[in-house]
JSON list of C-alpha atoms in Angstrom, two decimals:
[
{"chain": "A", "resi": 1, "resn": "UNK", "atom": "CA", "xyz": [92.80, 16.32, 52.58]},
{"chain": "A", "resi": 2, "resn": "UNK", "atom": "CA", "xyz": [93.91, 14.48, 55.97]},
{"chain": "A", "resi": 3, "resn": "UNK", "atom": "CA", "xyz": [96.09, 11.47, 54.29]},
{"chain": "A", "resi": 4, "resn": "UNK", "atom": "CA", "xyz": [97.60, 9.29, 56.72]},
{"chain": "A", "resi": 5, "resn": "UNK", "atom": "CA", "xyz": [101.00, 10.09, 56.10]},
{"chain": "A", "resi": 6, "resn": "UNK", "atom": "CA", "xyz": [102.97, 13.36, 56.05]},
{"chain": "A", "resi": 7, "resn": "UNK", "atom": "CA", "xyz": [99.91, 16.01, 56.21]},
{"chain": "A", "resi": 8, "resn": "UNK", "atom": "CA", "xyz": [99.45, 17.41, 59.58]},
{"chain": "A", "resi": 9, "resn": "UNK", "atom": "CA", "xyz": [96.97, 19.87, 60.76]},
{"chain": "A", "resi": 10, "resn": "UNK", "atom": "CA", "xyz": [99.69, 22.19, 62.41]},
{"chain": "A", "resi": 11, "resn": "UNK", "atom": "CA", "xyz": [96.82, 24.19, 64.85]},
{"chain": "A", "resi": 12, "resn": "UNK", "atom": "CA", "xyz": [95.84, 20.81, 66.09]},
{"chain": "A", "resi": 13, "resn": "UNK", "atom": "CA", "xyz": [99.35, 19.68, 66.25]},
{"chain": "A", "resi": 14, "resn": "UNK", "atom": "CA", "xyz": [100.85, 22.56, 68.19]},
{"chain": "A", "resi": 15, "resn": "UNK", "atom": "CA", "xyz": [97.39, 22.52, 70.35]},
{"chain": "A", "resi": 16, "resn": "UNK", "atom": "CA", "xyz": [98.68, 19.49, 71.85]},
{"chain": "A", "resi": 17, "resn": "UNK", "atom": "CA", "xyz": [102.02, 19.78, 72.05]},
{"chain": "A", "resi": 18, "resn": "UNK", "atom": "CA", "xyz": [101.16, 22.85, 74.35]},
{"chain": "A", "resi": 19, "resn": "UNK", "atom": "CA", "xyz": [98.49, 20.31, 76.71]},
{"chain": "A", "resi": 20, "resn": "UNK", "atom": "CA", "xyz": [100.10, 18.34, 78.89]},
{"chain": "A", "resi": 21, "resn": "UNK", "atom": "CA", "xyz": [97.71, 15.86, 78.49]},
{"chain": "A", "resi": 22, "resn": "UNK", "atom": "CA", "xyz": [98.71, 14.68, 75.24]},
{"chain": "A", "resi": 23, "resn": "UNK", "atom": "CA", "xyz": [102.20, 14.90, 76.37]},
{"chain": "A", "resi": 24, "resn": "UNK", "atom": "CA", "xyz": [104.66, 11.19, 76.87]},
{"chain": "A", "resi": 25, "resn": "UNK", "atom": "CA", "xyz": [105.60, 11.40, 80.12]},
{"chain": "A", "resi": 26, "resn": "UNK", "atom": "CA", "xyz": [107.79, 8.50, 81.31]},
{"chain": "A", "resi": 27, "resn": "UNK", "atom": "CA", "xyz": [105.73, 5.82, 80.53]},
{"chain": "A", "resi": 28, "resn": "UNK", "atom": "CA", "xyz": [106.05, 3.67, 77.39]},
{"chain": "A", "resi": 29, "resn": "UNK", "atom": "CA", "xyz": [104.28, 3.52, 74.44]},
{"chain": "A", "resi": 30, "resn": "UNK", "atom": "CA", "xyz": [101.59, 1.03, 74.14]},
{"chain": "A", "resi": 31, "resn": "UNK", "atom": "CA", "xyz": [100.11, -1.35, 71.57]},
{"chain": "A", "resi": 32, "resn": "UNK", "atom": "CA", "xyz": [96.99, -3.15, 71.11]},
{"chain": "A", "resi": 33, "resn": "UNK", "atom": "CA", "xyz": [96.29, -5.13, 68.05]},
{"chain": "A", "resi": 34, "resn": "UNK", "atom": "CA", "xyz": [92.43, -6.26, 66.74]},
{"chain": "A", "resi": 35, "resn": "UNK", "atom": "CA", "xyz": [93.15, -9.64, 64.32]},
{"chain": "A", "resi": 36, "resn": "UNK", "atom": "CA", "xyz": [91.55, -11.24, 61.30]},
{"chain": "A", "resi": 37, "resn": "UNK", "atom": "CA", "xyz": [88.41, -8.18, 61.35]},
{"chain": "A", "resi": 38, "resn": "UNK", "atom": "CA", "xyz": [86.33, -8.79, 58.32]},
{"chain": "A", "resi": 39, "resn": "UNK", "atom": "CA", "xyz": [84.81, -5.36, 56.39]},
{"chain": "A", "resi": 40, "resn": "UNK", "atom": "CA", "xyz": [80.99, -7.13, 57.23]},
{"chain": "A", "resi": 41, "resn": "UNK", "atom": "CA", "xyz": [82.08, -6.79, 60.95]},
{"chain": "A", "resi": 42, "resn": "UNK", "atom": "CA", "xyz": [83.65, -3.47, 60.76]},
{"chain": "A", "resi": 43, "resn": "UNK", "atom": "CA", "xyz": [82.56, -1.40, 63.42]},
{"chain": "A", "resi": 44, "resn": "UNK", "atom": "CA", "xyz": [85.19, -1.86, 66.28]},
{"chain": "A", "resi": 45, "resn": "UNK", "atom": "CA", "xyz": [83.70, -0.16, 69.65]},
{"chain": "A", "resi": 46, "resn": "UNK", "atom": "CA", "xyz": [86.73, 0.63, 72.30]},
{"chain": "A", "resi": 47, "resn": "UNK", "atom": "CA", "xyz": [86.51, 1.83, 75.32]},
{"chain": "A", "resi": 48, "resn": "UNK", "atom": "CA", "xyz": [89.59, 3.20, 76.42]},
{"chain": "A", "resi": 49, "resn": "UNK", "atom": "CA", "xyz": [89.40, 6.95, 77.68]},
{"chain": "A", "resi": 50, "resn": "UNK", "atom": "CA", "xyz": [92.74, 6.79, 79.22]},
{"chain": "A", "resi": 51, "resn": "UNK", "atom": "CA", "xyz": [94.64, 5.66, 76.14]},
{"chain": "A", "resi": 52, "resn": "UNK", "atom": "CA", "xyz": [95.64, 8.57, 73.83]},
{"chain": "A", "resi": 53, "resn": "UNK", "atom": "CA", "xyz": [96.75, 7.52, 69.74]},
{"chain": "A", "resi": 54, "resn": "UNK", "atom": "CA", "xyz": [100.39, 8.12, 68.25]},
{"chain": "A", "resi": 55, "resn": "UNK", "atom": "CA", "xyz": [99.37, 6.42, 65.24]},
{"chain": "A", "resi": 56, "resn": "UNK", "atom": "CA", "xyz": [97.46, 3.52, 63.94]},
{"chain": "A", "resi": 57, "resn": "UNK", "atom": "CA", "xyz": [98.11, 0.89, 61.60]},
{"chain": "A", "resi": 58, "resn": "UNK", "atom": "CA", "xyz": [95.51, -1.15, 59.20]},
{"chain": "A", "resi": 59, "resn": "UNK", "atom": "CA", "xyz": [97.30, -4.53, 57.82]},
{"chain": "A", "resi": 60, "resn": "UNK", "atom": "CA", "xyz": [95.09, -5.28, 54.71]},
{"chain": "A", "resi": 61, "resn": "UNK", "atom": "CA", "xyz": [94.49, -8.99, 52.64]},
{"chain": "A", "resi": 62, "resn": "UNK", "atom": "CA", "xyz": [92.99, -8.29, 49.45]},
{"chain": "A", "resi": 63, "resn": "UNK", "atom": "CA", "xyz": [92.67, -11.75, 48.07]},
{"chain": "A", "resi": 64, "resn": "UNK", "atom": "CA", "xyz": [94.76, -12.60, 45.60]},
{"chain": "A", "resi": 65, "resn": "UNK", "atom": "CA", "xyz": [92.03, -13.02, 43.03]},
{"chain": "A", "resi": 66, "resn": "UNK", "atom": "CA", "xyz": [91.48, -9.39, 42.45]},
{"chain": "A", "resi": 67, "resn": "UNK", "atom": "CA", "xyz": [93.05, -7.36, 39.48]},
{"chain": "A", "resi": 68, "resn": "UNK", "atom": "CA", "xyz": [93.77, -3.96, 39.56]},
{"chain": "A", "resi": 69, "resn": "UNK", "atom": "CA", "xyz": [94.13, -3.56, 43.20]},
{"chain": "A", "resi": 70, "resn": "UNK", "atom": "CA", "xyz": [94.88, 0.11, 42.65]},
{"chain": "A", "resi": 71, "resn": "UNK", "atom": "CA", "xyz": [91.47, 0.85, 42.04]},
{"chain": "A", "resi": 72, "resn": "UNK", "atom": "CA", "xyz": [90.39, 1.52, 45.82]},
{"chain": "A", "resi": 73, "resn": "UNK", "atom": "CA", "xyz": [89.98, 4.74, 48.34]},
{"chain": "A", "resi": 74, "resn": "UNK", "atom": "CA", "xyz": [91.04, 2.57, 51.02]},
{"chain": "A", "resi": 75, "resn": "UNK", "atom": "CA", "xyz": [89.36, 5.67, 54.52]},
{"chain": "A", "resi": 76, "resn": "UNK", "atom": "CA", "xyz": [90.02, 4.70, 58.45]},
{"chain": "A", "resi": 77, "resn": "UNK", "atom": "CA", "xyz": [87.17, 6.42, 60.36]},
{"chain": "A", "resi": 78, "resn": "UNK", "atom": "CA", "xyz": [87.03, 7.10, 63.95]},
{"chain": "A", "resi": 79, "resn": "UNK", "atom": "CA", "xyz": [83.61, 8.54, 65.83]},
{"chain": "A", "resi": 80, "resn": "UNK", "atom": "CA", "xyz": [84.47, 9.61, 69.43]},
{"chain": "A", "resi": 81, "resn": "UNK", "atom": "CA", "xyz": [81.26, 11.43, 71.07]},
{"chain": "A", "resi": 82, "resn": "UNK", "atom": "CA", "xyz": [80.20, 12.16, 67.29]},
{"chain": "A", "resi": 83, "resn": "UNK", "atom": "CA", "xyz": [82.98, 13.51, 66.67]},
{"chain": "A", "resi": 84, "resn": "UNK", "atom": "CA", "xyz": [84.03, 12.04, 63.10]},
{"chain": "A", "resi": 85, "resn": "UNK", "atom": "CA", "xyz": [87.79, 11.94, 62.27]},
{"chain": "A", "resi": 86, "resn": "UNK", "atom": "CA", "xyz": [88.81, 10.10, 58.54]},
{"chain": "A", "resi": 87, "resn": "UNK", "atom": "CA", "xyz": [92.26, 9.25, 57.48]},
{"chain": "A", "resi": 88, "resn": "UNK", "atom": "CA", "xyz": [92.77, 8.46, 53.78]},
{"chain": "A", "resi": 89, "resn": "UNK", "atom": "CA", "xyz": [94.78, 5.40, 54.05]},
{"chain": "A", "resi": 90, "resn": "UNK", "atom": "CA", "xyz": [94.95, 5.16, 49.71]},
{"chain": "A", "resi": 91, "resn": "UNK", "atom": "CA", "xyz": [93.67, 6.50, 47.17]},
{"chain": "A", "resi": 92, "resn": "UNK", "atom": "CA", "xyz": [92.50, 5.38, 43.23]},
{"chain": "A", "resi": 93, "resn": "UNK", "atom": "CA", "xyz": [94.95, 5.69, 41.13]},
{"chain": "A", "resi": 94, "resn": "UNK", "atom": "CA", "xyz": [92.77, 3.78, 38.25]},
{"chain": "A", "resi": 95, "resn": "UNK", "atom": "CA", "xyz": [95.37, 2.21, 36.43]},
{"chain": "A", "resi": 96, "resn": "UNK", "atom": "CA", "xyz": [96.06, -1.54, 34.65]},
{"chain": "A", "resi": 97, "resn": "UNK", "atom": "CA", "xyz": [98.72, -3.02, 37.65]},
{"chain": "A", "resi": 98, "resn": "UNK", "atom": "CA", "xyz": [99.82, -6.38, 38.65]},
{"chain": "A", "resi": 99, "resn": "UNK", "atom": "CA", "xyz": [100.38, -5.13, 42.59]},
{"chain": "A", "resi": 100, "resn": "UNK", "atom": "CA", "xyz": [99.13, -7.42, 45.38]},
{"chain": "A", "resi": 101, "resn": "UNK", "atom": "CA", "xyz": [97.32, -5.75, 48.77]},
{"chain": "A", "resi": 102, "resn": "UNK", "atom": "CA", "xyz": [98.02, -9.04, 50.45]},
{"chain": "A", "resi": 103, "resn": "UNK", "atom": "CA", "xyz": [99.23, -8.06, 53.84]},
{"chain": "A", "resi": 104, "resn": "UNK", "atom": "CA", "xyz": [99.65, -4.31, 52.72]},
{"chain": "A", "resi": 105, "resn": "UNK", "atom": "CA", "xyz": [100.54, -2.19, 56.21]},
{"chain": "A", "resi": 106, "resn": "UNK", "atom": "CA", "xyz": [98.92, 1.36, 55.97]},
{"chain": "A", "resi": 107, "resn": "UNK", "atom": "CA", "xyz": [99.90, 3.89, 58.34]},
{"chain": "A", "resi": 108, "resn": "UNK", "atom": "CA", "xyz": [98.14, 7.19, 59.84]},
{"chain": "A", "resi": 109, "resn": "UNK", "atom": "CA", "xyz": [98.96, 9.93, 62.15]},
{"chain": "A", "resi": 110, "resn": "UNK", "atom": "CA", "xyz": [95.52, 11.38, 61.03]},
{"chain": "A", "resi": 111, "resn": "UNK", "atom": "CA", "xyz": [94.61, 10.58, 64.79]},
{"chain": "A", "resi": 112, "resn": "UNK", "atom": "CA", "xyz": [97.37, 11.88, 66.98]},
{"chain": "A", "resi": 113, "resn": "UNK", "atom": "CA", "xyz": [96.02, 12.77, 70.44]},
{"chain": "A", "resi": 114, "resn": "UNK", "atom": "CA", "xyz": [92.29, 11.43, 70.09]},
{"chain": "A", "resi": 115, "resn": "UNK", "atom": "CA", "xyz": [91.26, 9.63, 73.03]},
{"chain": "A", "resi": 116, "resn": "UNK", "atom": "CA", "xyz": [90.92, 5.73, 71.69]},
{"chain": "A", "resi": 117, "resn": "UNK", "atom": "CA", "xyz": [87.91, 5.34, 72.87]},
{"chain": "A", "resi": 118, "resn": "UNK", "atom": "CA", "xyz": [84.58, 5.11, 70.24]},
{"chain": "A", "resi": 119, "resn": "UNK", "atom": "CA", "xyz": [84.19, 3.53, 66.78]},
{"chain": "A", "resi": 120, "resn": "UNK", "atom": "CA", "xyz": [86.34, 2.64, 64.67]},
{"chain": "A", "resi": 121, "resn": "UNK", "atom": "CA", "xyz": [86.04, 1.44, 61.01]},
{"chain": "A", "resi": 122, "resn": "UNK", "atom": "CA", "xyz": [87.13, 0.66, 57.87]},
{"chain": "A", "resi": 123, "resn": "UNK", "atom": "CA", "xyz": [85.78, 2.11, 54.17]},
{"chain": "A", "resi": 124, "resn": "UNK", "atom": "CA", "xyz": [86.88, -0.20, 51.59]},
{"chain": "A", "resi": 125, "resn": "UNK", "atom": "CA", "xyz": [85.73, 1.94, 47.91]},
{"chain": "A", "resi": 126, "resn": "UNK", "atom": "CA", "xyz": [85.80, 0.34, 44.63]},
{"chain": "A", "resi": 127, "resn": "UNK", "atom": "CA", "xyz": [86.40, 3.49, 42.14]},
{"chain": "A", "resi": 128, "resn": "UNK", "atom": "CA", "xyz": [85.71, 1.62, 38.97]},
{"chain": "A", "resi": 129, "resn": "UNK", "atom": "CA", "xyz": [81.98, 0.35, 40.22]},
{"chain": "A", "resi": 130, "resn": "UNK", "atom": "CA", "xyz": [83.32, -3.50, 39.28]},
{"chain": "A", "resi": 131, "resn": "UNK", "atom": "CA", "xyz": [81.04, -4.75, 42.50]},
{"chain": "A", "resi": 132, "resn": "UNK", "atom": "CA", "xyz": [83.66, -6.46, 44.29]},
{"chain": "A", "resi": 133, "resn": "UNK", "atom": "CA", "xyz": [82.48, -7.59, 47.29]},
{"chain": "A", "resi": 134, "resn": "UNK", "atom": "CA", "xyz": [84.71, -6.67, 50.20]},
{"chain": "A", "resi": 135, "resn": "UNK", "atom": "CA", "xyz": [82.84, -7.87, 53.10]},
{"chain": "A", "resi": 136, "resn": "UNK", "atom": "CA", "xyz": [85.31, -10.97, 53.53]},
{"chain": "A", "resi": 137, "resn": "UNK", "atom": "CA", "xyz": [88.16, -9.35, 53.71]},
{"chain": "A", "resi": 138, "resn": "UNK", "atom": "CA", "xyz": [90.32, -9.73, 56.23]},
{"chain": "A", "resi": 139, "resn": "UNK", "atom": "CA", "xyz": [92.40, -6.77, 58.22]},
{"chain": "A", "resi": 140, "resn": "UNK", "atom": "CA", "xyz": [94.64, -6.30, 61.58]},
{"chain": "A", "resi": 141, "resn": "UNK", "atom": "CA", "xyz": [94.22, -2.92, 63.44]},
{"chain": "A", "resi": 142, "resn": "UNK", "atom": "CA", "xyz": [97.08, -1.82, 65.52]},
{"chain": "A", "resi": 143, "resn": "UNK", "atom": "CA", "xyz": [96.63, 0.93, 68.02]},
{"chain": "A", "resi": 144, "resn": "UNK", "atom": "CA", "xyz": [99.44, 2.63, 69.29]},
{"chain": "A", "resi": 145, "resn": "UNK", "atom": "CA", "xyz": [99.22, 4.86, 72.23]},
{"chain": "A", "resi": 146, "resn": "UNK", "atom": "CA", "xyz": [100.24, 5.98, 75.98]},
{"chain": "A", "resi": 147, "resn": "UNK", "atom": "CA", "xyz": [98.40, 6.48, 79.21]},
{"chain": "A", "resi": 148, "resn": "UNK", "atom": "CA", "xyz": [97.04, 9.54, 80.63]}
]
């Protein structure tokens, strides 16, 4: 599975470690940050070829009207060229919980050294088939990344 945290495909890793293009030089890293997205509007189209990902973050607001927030694969997907990379930002874990998503940070490394440029989006899943409707709700997507 490519999770967003702590799994690390080590031949893609060590790949570009070796390239100097997906090396830090001197420069700083760099944020960018996309606000109050909606699932409806999901597709976020970037063009950035210069800018290489460290890691991106997805703030989430689940309202707080709905129960049993653990009941989502929550996937970040990113299409560069047709090239389709997914992080698993949560998984279902199907069980009776008072937690609250509301401005849950979610973290993913899943896309170390991809160029930011191309699509990225959001998969909201709802595991138990309740038909919660998703399209409203609101996320922040924060790029972080250095110049080549």
């Amino acid at each position: 599975p490519t999770y967003g945290f702590g799994a690390i495909l080590a031949d893609k890793a060590v790949a570009a470690a070796l390239n100097p293009e997906y090396q830090i030089s001197d420069s700083s890293l760099l944020t960018t940050t996309v606000s109050d997205q909606t699932i409806a509007e999901n597709i976020l189209v970037v063009n950035a070829d210069n800018e290489i990902i460290e890691f991106v973050t997805v703030t989430l607001d689940i309202p707080s009207g709905v129960v049993n927030q653990e009941q989502f694969n929550i996937h970040l997907y990113h299409n560069d060229n047709n090239a389709l990379s997914q992080s698993t930002l949560a998984t279902s874990h199907n069980v009776a919980s008072t937690l609250n998503y509301d401005s849950w940070e979610f973290n993913s490394i899943v896309h170390w050294g991809e160029s930011r440029s191309g699509e990225w989006y959001l998969e909201i899943e709802d595991t138990n088939n309740n038909a919660i409707d998703t399209a409203l709700w609101d996320y922040d997507m924060d790029f972080y990344y250095h110049l080549i």
